[in-house]
Short mmCIF file of C-alpha atoms in Angstrom, two decimals:
data_model
loop_
_atom_site.label_atom_id
_atom_site.label_comp_id
_atom_site.label_asym_id
_atom_site.label_seq_id
_atom_site.Cartn_x
_atom_site.Cartn_y
_atom_site.Cartn_z
CA MET A 1 162.21 138.66 50.50
CA ILE A 2 164.46 136.35 52.38
CA ASP A 3 163.40 132.62 52.56
CA CYS A 4 163.53 131.37 56.01
CA SER A 5 162.35 128.08 55.36
CA GLN A 6 165.91 126.48 55.27
CA TYR A 7 166.43 127.56 58.85
CA LYS A 8 165.96 125.33 61.88
CA GLN A 9 166.20 128.03 64.46
CA MET A 10 165.83 131.84 64.46
CA ILE A 11 167.39 134.43 66.86
CA PHE A 12 165.85 137.61 67.28
CA ASP A 13 167.13 140.94 68.88
CA VAL A 14 164.33 142.74 70.85
CA ASP A 15 164.74 146.42 70.96
CA GLY A 16 164.68 147.77 67.44
CA VAL A 17 163.82 144.32 65.91
CA ILE A 18 160.63 143.02 67.73
CA PHE A 19 159.86 146.27 69.33
CA ASP A 20 160.08 150.00 68.30
CA SER A 21 161.60 150.66 71.79
CA ASN A 22 165.04 152.06 70.95
CA ALA A 23 164.08 155.80 70.99
CA LEU A 24 162.03 155.19 74.06
CA LYS A 25 164.88 153.64 76.01
CA ALA A 26 167.17 156.48 74.82
CA ASP A 27 164.91 159.08 76.38
CA ASN A 28 164.73 157.05 79.48
CA ILE A 29 168.45 156.69 79.98
CA ARG A 30 168.92 160.34 79.03
CA SER A 31 166.43 161.46 81.74
CA ALA A 32 167.87 158.99 84.37
CA ALA A 33 171.42 160.26 83.78
CA ALA A 34 170.21 163.87 83.97
CA GLU A 35 169.18 163.36 87.54
CA PHE A 36 172.66 162.87 88.62
CA VAL A 37 174.88 164.76 86.23
CA SER A 38 174.84 167.85 83.93
CA ARG A 39 172.56 167.69 80.77
CA GLN A 40 175.68 168.06 78.79
CA GLU A 41 177.18 164.89 80.33
CA ALA A 42 173.92 163.17 80.13
CA GLU A 43 173.75 163.67 76.33
CA LYS A 44 177.27 162.65 75.79
CA PHE A 45 176.67 159.53 77.97
CA THR A 46 173.36 158.69 76.03
CA GLU A 47 175.18 158.76 72.82
CA TRP A 48 177.87 156.39 73.85
CA PHE A 49 175.14 154.23 75.65
CA THR A 50 173.05 153.64 72.58
CA GLY A 51 176.08 153.36 70.32
CA LEU A 52 176.67 150.16 72.20
CA ASN A 53 173.01 148.80 72.06
CA GLY A 54 173.10 144.97 72.79
CA ILE A 55 175.37 145.34 75.94
CA PRO A 56 173.64 145.04 79.25
CA ARG A 57 172.97 148.34 80.95
CA GLU A 58 174.98 147.49 84.22
CA ILE A 59 178.02 147.09 82.21
CA LYS A 60 177.67 150.36 80.29
CA VAL A 61 176.77 152.44 83.33
CA HIS A 62 179.55 151.19 85.65
CA LYS A 63 182.03 151.64 82.82
CA TRP A 64 181.19 155.29 82.13
CA PHE A 65 180.45 156.43 85.73
CA VAL A 66 183.20 155.50 88.38
CA ASP A 67 181.15 156.76 91.29
CA GLU A 68 179.24 153.65 92.47
CA SER A 69 176.31 155.64 94.07
CA THR A 70 175.94 157.68 90.95
CA ALA A 71 175.86 154.51 88.75
CA GLU A 72 173.43 152.74 90.85
CA GLY A 73 171.22 155.77 91.12
CA ILE A 74 171.07 155.98 87.21
CA LEU A 75 170.47 152.27 86.95
CA GLU A 76 167.48 152.55 89.57
CA SER A 77 166.01 155.48 87.75
CA TYR A 78 166.35 153.96 84.32
CA THR A 79 164.70 150.64 85.33
CA ARG A 80 161.77 152.69 86.94
CA ARG A 81 161.26 154.75 83.90
CA ASN A 82 161.27 151.57 81.77
CA GLU A 83 158.70 150.07 84.00
CA GLU A 84 156.51 153.17 83.68
CA THR A 85 156.81 153.40 79.89
CA LEU A 86 158.00 150.45 78.02
CA TYR A 87 155.01 148.13 78.28
CA GLU A 88 153.08 150.13 75.99
CA VAL A 89 155.69 150.24 73.25
CA ALA A 90 154.53 149.17 69.68
CA PHE A 91 155.66 146.30 67.67
CA THR A 92 157.92 147.06 64.58
CA ALA A 93 156.34 146.58 61.30
CA GLY A 94 155.26 143.07 60.60
CA ALA A 95 156.82 141.74 63.80
CA ARG A 96 153.88 140.17 65.45
CA GLN A 97 152.51 138.50 62.19
CA LEU A 98 156.05 137.14 61.40
CA LEU A 99 156.62 135.53 64.86
CA GLU A 100 153.18 133.98 64.93
CA THR A 101 153.87 132.42 61.52
CA ALA A 102 157.59 131.58 62.18
CA SER A 103 156.86 129.97 65.55
CA LYS A 104 154.75 127.36 63.96
CA SER A 105 157.68 125.91 61.84
CA HIS A 106 160.95 127.17 63.63
CA GLU A 107 162.39 127.10 66.95
CA LEU A 108 162.68 130.83 68.09
CA ILE A 109 165.00 132.50 70.62
CA ALA A 110 164.76 136.12 71.83
CA LEU A 111 168.09 137.69 72.67
CA SER A 112 168.25 141.03 74.20
CA GLY A 113 170.62 143.30 75.97
CA GLY A 114 167.73 144.56 78.15
CA GLU A 115 167.19 143.28 81.59
CA VAL A 116 165.64 139.74 81.37
CA GLY A 117 162.84 140.23 83.69
CA GLU A 118 161.72 143.25 81.94
CA VAL A 119 161.90 141.56 78.52
CA ARG A 120 159.96 138.73 79.72
CA THR A 121 157.26 140.78 81.41
CA LEU A 122 156.92 142.76 78.03
CA PHE A 123 156.50 139.66 76.02
CA GLU A 124 153.82 138.29 78.44
CA ARG A 125 151.95 141.58 78.13
CA LYS A 126 152.29 141.55 74.50
CA GLY A 127 151.05 137.95 74.08
CA ILE A 128 154.12 136.67 72.38
CA ARG A 129 155.98 134.78 75.24
CA SER A 130 154.61 131.21 74.00
CA TYR A 131 156.27 131.86 70.59
CA PHE A 132 159.76 131.55 72.05
CA ARG A 133 161.79 128.55 73.31
CA GLU A 134 164.04 131.06 75.26
CA VAL A 135 163.66 134.76 76.11
CA LEU A 136 167.23 135.85 77.27
CA GLY A 137 168.41 139.18 78.50
CA GLY A 138 170.60 141.00 80.86
CA PRO A 139 172.60 141.32 83.18
CA LYS A 140 174.34 138.32 81.26
CA THR A 141 175.87 139.44 77.98
CA LYS A 142 174.39 137.93 74.71
CA GLN A 143 177.36 135.54 74.41
CA GLU A 144 177.00 134.29 78.00
CA ASN A 145 173.33 133.79 77.41
CA LEU A 146 173.87 131.79 74.22
CA ALA A 147 176.76 129.69 75.77
CA PRO A 148 174.54 127.03 77.26
CA VAL A 149 171.86 126.94 74.57
CA ARG A 150 171.71 124.02 72.21
CA LEU A 151 171.93 125.52 68.53
CA HIS A 152 170.71 124.08 65.54
CA HIS A 153 172.25 124.95 62.29
CA PRO A 154 171.33 126.41 59.75
CA LEU A 155 170.51 129.34 62.21
CA LEU A 156 169.35 132.81 61.36
CA TYR A 157 169.97 135.77 63.67
CA VAL A 158 168.13 138.99 63.01
CA GLY A 159 169.61 142.10 64.76
CA ASP A 160 170.16 145.84 64.64
CA SER A 161 173.46 146.44 66.15
CA ARG A 162 177.13 145.70 65.90
CA ILE A 163 176.92 143.61 69.01
CA ASP A 164 174.23 141.41 67.14
CA TYR A 165 176.51 140.87 64.13
CA GLU A 166 179.45 139.96 66.33
CA CYS A 167 177.57 137.65 68.34
CA ALA A 168 175.98 135.96 65.17
CA ALA A 169 179.53 135.66 63.72
CA GLU A 170 180.73 133.79 66.74
CA ILE A 171 178.08 131.08 66.66
CA GLY A 172 178.26 130.67 62.93
CA ALA A 173 174.64 132.06 62.29
CA ASP A 174 173.65 133.72 59.05
CA PHE A 175 172.98 137.33 59.84
CA VAL A 176 170.15 139.73 58.80
CA PHE A 177 170.62 143.59 59.66
CA MET A 178 167.34 145.37 60.33
CA ALA A 179 167.84 149.04 59.61
CA ALA A 180 164.55 150.97 60.01
CA TYR A 181 164.75 151.29 63.90
CA THR A 182 168.55 150.84 64.32
CA GLN A 183 170.66 153.33 66.35
CA PHE A 184 173.85 151.94 64.87
CA SER A 185 175.36 155.02 63.42
CA GLY A 186 177.39 154.31 60.46
CA TRP A 187 176.14 150.98 59.66
CA GLN A 188 176.18 151.32 56.12
CA SER A 189 179.97 151.89 55.99
CA TYR A 190 180.44 149.16 58.59
CA PHE A 191 178.70 146.61 56.46
CA ALA A 192 179.93 147.84 53.19
CA GLY A 193 182.85 145.31 53.16
CA GLU A 194 181.13 142.38 55.03
CA THR A 195 180.23 139.68 52.71
CA GLY A 196 177.21 137.65 53.58
CA VAL A 197 175.24 140.26 55.57
CA ARG A 198 171.65 140.88 54.38
CA ILE A 199 169.93 143.95 54.83
CA ILE A 200 166.20 144.65 55.46
CA GLN A 201 164.20 147.61 56.77
CA THR A 202 161.54 145.75 58.61
CA LEU A 203 160.39 142.21 59.41
CA GLU A 204 157.91 142.44 56.79
CA GLU A 205 160.84 141.31 54.38
CA LEU A 206 161.25 138.09 56.00
#
């Protein structure tokens, strides 16, 4: 177990940390891409897309697809698919209980690579919006979202991607990597040489 009592603020990634939504979103972006390109290219794109979890969808889609109409069509289809499926997604193990408890003694910030309106609607429907001082998301990057936020150290950041780790390092936050739902292939070797990173499977360990 990790003692969280020392921290003034806690930042949580959303997909794969608060909600078990990584696989669902991967299915949605794969299906959206397959409407416009071959199934083989859609699969390659999805693997690349999920490998960059934490970066806003607009940046990733437009970087891969140079044709503007294809990129915009995929983004529209992906957003529509998320609207149809995302709001029924489950919490990760222990997430709701931890957030309810932590919000009573800590200032909580949700920091997602997902579209901000989508994330806020999800939080409202799941009854956790009131636990957070800030709910931040795309199309801004995580770094752009945090730039104007007043941070209080010591600060804990819980994420499941390389982008989360890099963001935590930039703001001087202690970092906890949550592994159970991650799509970060090779995280074990990536973090093997990194000191100070703590690994948990689920939020039940906080």
